[in-house]
CSV table of N, CA and C in Angstrom, one decimal:
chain,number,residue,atom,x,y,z
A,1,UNK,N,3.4,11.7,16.5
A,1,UNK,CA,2.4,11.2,15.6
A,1,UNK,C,3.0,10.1,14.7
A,2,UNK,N,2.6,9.1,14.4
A,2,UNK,CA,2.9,8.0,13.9
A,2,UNK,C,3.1,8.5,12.7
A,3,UNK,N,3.9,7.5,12.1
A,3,UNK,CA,4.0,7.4,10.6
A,3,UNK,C,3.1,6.8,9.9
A,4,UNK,N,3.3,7.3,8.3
A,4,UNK,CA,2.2,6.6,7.8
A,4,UNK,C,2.6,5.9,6.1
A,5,UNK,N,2.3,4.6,6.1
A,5,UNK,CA,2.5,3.8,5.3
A,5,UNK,C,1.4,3.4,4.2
A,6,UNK,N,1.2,4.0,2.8
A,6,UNK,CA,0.1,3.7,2.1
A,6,UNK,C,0.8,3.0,0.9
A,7,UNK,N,-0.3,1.9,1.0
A,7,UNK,CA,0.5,0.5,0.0
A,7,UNK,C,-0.7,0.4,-1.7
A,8,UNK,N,-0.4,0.7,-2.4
A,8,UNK,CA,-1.2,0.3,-3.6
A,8,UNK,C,-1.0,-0.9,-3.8
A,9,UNK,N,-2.6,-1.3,-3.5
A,9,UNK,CA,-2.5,-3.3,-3.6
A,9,UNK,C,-2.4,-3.0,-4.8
A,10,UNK,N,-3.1,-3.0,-6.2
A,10,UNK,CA,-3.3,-3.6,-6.9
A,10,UNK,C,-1.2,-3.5,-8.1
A,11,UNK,N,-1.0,-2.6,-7.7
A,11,UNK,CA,0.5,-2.6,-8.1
A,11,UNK,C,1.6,-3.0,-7.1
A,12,UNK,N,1.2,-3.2,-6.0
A,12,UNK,CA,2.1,-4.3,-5.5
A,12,UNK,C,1.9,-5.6,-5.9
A,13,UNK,N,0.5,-5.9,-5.3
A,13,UNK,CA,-0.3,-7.2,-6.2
A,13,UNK,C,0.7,-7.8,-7.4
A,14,UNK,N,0.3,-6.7,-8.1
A,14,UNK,CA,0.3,-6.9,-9.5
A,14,UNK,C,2.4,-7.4,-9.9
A,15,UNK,N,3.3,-6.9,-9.0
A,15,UNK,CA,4.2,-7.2,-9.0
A,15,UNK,C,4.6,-8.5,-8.9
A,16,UNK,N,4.0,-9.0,-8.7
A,16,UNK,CA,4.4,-10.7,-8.3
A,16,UNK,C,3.6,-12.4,-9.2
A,17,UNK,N,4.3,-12.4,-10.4
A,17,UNK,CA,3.5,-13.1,-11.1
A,17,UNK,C,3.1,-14.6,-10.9
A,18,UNK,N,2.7,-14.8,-9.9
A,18,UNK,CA,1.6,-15.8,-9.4
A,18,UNK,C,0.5,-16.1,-9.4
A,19,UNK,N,0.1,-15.6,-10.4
A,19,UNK,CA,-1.6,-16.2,-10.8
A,19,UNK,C,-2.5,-15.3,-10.1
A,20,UNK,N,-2.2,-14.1,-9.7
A,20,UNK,CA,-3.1,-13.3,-8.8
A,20,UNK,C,-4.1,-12.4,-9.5
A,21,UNK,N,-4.0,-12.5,-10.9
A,21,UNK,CA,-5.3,-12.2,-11.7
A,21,UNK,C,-6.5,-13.5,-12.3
A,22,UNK,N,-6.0,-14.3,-11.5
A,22,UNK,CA,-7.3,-15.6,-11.0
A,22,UNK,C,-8.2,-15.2,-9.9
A,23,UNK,N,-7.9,-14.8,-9.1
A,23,UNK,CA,-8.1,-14.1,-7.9
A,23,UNK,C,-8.1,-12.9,-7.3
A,24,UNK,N,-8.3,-11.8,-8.1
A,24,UNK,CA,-7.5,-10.4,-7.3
A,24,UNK,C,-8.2,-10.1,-5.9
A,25,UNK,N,-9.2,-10.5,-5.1
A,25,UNK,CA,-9.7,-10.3,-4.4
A,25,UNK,C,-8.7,-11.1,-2.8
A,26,UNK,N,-8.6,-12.5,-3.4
A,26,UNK,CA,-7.4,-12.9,-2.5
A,26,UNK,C,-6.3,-12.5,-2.7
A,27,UNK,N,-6.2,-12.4,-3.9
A,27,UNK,CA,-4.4,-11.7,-3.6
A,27,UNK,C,-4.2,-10.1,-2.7
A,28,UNK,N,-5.2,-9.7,-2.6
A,28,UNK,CA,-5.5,-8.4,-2.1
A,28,UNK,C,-5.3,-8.7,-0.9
A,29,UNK,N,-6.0,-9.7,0.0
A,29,UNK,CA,-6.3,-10.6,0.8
A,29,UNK,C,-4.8,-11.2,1.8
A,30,UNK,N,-4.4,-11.9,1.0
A,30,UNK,CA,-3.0,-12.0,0.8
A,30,UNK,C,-2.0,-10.8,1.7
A,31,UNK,N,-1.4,-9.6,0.3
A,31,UNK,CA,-1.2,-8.8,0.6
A,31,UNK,C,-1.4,-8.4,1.8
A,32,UNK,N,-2.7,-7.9,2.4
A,32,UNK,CA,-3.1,-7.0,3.5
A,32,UNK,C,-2.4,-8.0,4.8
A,33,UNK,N,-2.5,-9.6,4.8
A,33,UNK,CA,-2.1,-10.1,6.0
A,33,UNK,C,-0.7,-10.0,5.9
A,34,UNK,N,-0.4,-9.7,5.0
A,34,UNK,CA,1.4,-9.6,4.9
A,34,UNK,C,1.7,-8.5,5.8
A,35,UNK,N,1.2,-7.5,5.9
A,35,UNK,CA,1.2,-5.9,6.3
A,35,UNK,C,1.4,-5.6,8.1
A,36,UNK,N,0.7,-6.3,8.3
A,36,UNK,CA,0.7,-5.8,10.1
A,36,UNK,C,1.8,-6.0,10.9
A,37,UNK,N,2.9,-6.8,10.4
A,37,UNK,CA,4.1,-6.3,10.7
A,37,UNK,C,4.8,-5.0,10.7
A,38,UNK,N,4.7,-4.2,9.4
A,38,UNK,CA,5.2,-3.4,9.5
A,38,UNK,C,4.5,-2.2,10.4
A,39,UNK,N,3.6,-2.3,11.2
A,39,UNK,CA,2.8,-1.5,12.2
A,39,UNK,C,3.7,-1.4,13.1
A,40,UNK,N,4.0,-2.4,13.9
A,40,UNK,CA,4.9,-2.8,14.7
A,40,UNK,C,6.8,-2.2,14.6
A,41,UNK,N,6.6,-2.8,13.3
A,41,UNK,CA,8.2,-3.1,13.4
A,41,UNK,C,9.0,-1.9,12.3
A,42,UNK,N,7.8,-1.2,11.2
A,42,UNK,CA,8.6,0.2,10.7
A,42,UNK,C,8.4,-0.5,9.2
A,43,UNK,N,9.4,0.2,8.8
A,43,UNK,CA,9.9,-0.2,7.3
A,43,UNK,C,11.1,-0.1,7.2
A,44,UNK,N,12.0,-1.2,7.7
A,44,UNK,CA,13.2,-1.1,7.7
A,44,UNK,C,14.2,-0.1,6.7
A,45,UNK,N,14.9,0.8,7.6
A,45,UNK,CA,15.8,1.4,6.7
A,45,UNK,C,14.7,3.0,6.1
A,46,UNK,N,13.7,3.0,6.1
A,46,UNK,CA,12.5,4.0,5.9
A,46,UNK,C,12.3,4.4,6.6
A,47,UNK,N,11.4,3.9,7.7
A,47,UNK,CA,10.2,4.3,8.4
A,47,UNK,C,10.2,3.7,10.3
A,48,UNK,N,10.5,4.5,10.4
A,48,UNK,CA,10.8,4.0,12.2
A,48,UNK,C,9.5,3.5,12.8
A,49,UNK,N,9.0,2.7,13.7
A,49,UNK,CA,7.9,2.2,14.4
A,49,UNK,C,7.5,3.6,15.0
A,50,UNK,N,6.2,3.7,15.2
A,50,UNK,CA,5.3,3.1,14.9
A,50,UNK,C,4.9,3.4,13.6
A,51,UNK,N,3.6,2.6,12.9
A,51,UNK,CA,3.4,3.3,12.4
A,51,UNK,C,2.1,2.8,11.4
A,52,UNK,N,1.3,4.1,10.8
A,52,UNK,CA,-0.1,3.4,10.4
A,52,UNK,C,-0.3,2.6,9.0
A,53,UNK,N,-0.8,1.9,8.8
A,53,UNK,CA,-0.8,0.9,7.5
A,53,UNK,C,-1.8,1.5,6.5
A,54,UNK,N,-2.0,1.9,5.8
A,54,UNK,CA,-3.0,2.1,4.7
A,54,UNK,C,-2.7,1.1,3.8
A,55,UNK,N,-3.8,0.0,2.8
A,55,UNK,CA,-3.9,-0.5,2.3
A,55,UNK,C,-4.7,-0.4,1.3
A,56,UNK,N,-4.7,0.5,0.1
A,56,UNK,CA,-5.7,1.1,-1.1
A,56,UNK,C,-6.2,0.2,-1.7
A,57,UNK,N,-7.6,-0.3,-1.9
A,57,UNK,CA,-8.1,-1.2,-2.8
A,57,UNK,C,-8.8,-1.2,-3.7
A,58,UNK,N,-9.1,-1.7,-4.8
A,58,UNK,CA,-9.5,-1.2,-6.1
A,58,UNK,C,-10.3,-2.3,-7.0
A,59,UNK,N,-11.3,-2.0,-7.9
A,59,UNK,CA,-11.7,-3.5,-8.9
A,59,UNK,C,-12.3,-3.9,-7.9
A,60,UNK,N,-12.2,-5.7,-7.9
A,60,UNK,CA,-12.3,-7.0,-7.7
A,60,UNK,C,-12.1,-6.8,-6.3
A,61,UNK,N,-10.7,-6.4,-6.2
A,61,UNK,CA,-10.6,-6.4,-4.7
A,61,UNK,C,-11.3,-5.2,-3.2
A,62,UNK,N,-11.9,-4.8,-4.1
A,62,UNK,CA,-12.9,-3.5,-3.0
A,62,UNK,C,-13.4,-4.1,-1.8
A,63,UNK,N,-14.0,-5.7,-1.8
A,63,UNK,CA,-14.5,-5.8,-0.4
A,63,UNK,C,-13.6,-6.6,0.4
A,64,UNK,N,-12.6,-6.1,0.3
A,64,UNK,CA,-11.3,-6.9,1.4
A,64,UNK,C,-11.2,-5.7,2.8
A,65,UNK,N,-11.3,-6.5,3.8
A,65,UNK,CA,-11.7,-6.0,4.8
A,65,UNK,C,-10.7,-5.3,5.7
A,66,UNK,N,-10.8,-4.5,6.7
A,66,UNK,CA,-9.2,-4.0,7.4
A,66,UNK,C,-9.3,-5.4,8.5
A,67,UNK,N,-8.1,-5.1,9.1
A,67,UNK,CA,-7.5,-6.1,10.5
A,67,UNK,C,-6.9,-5.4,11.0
A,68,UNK,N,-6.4,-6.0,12.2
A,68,UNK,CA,-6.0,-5.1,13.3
A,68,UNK,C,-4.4,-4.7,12.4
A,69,UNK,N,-3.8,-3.8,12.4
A,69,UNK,CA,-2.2,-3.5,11.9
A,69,UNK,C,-2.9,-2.4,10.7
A,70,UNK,N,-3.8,-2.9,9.9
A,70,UNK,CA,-4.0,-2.1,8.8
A,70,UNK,C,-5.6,-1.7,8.0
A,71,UNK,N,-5.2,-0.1,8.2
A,71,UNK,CA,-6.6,0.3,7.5
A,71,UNK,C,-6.8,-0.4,5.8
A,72,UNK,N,-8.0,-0.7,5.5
A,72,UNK,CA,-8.0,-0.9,4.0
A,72,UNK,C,-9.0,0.3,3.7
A,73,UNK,N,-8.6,1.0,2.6
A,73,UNK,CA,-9.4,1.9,2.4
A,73,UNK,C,-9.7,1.4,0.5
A,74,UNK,N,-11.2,1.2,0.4
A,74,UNK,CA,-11.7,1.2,-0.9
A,74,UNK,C,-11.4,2.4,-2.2
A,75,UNK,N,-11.2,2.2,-3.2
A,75,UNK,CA,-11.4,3.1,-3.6
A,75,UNK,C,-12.6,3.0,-4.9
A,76,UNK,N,-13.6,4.3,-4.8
A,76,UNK,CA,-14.7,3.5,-5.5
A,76,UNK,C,-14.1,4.1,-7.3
A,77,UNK,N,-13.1,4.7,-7.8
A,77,UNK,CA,-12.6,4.9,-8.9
A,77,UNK,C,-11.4,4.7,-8.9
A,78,UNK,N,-10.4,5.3,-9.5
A,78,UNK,CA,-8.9,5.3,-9.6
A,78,UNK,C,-8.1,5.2,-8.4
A,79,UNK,N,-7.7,3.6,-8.2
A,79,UNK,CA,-7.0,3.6,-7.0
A,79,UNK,C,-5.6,4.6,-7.1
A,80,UNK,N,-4.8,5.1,-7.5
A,80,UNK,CA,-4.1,6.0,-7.8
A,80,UNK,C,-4.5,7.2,-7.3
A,81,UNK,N,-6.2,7.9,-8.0
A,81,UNK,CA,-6.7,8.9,-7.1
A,81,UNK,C,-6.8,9.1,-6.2
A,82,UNK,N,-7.1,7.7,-5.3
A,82,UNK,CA,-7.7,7.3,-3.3
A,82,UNK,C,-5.9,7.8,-3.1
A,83,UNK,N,-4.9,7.0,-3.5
A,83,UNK,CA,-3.5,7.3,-2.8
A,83,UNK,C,-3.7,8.8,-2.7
A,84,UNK,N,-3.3,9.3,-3.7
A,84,UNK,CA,-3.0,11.2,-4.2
A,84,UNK,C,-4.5,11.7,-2.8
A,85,UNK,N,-5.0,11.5,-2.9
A,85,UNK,CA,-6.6,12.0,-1.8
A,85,UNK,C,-6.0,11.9,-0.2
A,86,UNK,N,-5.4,10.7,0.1
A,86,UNK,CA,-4.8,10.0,1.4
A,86,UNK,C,-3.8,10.6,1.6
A,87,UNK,N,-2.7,10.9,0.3
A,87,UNK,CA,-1.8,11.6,0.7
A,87,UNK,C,-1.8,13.6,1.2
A,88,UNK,N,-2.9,13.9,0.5
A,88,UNK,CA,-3.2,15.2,0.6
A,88,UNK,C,-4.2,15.6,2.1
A,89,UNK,N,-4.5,14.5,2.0
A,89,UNK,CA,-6.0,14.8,3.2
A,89,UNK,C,-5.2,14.3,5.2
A,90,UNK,N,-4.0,13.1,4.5
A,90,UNK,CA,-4.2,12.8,6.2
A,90,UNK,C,-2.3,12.5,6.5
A,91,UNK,N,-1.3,12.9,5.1
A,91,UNK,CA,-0.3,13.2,5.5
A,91,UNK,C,0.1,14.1,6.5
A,92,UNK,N,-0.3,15.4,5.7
A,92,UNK,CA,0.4,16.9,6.8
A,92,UNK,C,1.7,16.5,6.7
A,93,UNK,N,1.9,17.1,8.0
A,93,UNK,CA,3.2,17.3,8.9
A,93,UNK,C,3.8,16.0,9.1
A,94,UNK,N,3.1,15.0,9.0
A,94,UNK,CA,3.8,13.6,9.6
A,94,UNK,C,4.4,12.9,8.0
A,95,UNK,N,5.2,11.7,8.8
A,95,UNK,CA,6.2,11.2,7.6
A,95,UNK,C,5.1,10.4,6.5
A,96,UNK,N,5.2,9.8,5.3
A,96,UNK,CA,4.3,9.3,4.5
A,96,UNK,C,5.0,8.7,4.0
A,97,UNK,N,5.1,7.5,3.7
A,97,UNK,CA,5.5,6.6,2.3
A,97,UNK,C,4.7,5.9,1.7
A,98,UNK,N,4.7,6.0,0.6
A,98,UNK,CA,3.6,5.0,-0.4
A,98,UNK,C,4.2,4.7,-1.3
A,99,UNK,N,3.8,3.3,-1.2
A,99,UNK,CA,4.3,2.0,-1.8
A,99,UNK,C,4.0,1.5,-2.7
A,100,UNK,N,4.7,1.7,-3.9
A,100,UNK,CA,4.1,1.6,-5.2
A,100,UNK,C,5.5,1.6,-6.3
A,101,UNK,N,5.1,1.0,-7.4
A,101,UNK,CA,6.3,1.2,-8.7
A,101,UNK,C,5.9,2.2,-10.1
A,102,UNK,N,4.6,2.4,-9.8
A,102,UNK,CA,4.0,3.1,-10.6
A,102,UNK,C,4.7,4.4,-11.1
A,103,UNK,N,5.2,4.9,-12.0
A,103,UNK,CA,5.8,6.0,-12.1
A,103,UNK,C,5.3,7.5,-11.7
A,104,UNK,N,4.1,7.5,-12.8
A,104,UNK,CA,3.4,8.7,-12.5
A,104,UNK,C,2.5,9.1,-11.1
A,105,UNK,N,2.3,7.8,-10.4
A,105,UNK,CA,1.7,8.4,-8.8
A,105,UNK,C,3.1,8.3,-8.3
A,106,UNK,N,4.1,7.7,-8.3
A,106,UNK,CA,5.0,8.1,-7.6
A,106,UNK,C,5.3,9.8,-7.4
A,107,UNK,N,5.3,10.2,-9.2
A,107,UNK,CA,5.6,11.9,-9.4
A,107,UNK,C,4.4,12.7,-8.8
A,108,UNK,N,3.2,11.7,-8.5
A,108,UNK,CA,1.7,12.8,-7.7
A,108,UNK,C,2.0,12.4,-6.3
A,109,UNK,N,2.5,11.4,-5.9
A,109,UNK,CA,2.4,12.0,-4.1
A,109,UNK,C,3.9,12.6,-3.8
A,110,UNK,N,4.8,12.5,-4.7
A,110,UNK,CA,6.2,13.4,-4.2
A,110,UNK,C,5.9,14.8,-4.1
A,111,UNK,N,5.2,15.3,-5.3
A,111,UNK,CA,5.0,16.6,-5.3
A,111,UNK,C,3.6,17.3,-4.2
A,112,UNK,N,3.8,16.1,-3.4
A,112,UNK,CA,2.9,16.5,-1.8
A,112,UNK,C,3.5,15.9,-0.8
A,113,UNK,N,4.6,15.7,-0.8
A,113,UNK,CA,5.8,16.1,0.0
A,113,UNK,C,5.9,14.1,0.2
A,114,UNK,N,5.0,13.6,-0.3
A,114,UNK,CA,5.4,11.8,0.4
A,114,UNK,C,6.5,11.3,0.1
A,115,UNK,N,7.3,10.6,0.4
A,115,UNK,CA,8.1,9.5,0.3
A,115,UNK,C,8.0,8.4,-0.9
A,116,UNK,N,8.7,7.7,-1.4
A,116,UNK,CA,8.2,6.6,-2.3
A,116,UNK,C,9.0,5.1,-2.1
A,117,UNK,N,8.3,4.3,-2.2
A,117,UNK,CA,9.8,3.0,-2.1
A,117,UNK,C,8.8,2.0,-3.1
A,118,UNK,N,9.8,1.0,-3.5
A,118,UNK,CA,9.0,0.0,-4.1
A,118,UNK,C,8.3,-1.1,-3.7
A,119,UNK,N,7.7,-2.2,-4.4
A,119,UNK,CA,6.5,-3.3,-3.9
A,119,UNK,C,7.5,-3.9,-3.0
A,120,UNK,N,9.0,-4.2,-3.4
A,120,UNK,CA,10.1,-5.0,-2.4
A,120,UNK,C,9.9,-4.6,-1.1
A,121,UNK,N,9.5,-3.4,-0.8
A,121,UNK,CA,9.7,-2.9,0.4
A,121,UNK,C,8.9,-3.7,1.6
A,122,UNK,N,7.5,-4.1,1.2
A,122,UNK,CA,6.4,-4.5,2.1
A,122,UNK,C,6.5,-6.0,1.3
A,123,UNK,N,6.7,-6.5,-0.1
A,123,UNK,CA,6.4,-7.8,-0.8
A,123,UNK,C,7.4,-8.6,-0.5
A,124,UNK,N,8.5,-8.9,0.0
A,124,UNK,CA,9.1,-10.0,-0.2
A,124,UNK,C,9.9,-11.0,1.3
A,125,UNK,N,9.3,-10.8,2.0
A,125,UNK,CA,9.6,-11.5,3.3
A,125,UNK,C,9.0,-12.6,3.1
A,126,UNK,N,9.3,-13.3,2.1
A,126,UNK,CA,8.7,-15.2,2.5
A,126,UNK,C,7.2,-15.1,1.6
A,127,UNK,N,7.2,-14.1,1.0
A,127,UNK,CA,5.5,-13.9,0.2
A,127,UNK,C,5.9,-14.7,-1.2
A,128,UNK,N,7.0,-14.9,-1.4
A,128,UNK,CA,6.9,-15.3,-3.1
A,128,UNK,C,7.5,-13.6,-3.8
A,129,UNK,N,7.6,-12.4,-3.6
A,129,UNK,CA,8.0,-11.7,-3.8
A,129,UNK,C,9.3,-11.5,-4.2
A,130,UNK,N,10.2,-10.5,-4.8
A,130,UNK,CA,11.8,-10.7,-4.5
A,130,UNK,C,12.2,-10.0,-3.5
């Protein structure tokens, strides 16, 4: 069973101060096309190939669409709540990481067994990221 990789745009997003509250809907946009590599290729040092992309959306950015590498899933309240829901409903048994710096959802999907890394992990390959 693949792995599974769930990214909080708007606190990844929100990591990288480039004017992406001009726009959150592209920077969301952005983001998501960054992503389909790691379907392929893992999360270096994390997460071994294969593996599935979740992409949480929230606000502004709710009508950003999936692509082939990665699900986008809306969330119609607390994108924080959709993560904690994703991680409870479609982790199980298989590996999970979700990608975020957020403190307190970090402490709500650990204590349902997920993994955590930060926005570096998926943000900084040539994105403007560190």
């Amino acid at each position: 069973m693949d792995s599974m990789v769930i990214v909080d745009a708007a606190n990844v997003v929100g990591s990288v101060p480039d004017g992406w509250w001009r726009d959150r809907h592209g920077a969301a946009e952005r983001l998501r096309d960054a992503l389909p590599q790691y379907a392929d290729e893992g999360l270096p040092g994390l997460v071994a190939p294969p593996v599935e992309v979740v992409l949480v959306v929230e606000g502004a950015a709710r009508g950003v669409e999936s692509v082939e590498g990665v699900r986008v899933v809306p969330a119609s309240g607390s994108g924080d709540d959709r993560i904690v829901q994703l991680v409870a409903e479609e982790c199980g048994d298989r590996d999970c990481v979700v990608v975020t710096a957020d403190r307190e959802l970090r402490e709500r999907v650990q204590a349902l067994g997920a993994r955590v890394t930060g926005p570096r992990a998926v943000w900084g390959r040539g994105q403007g990221g560190a």
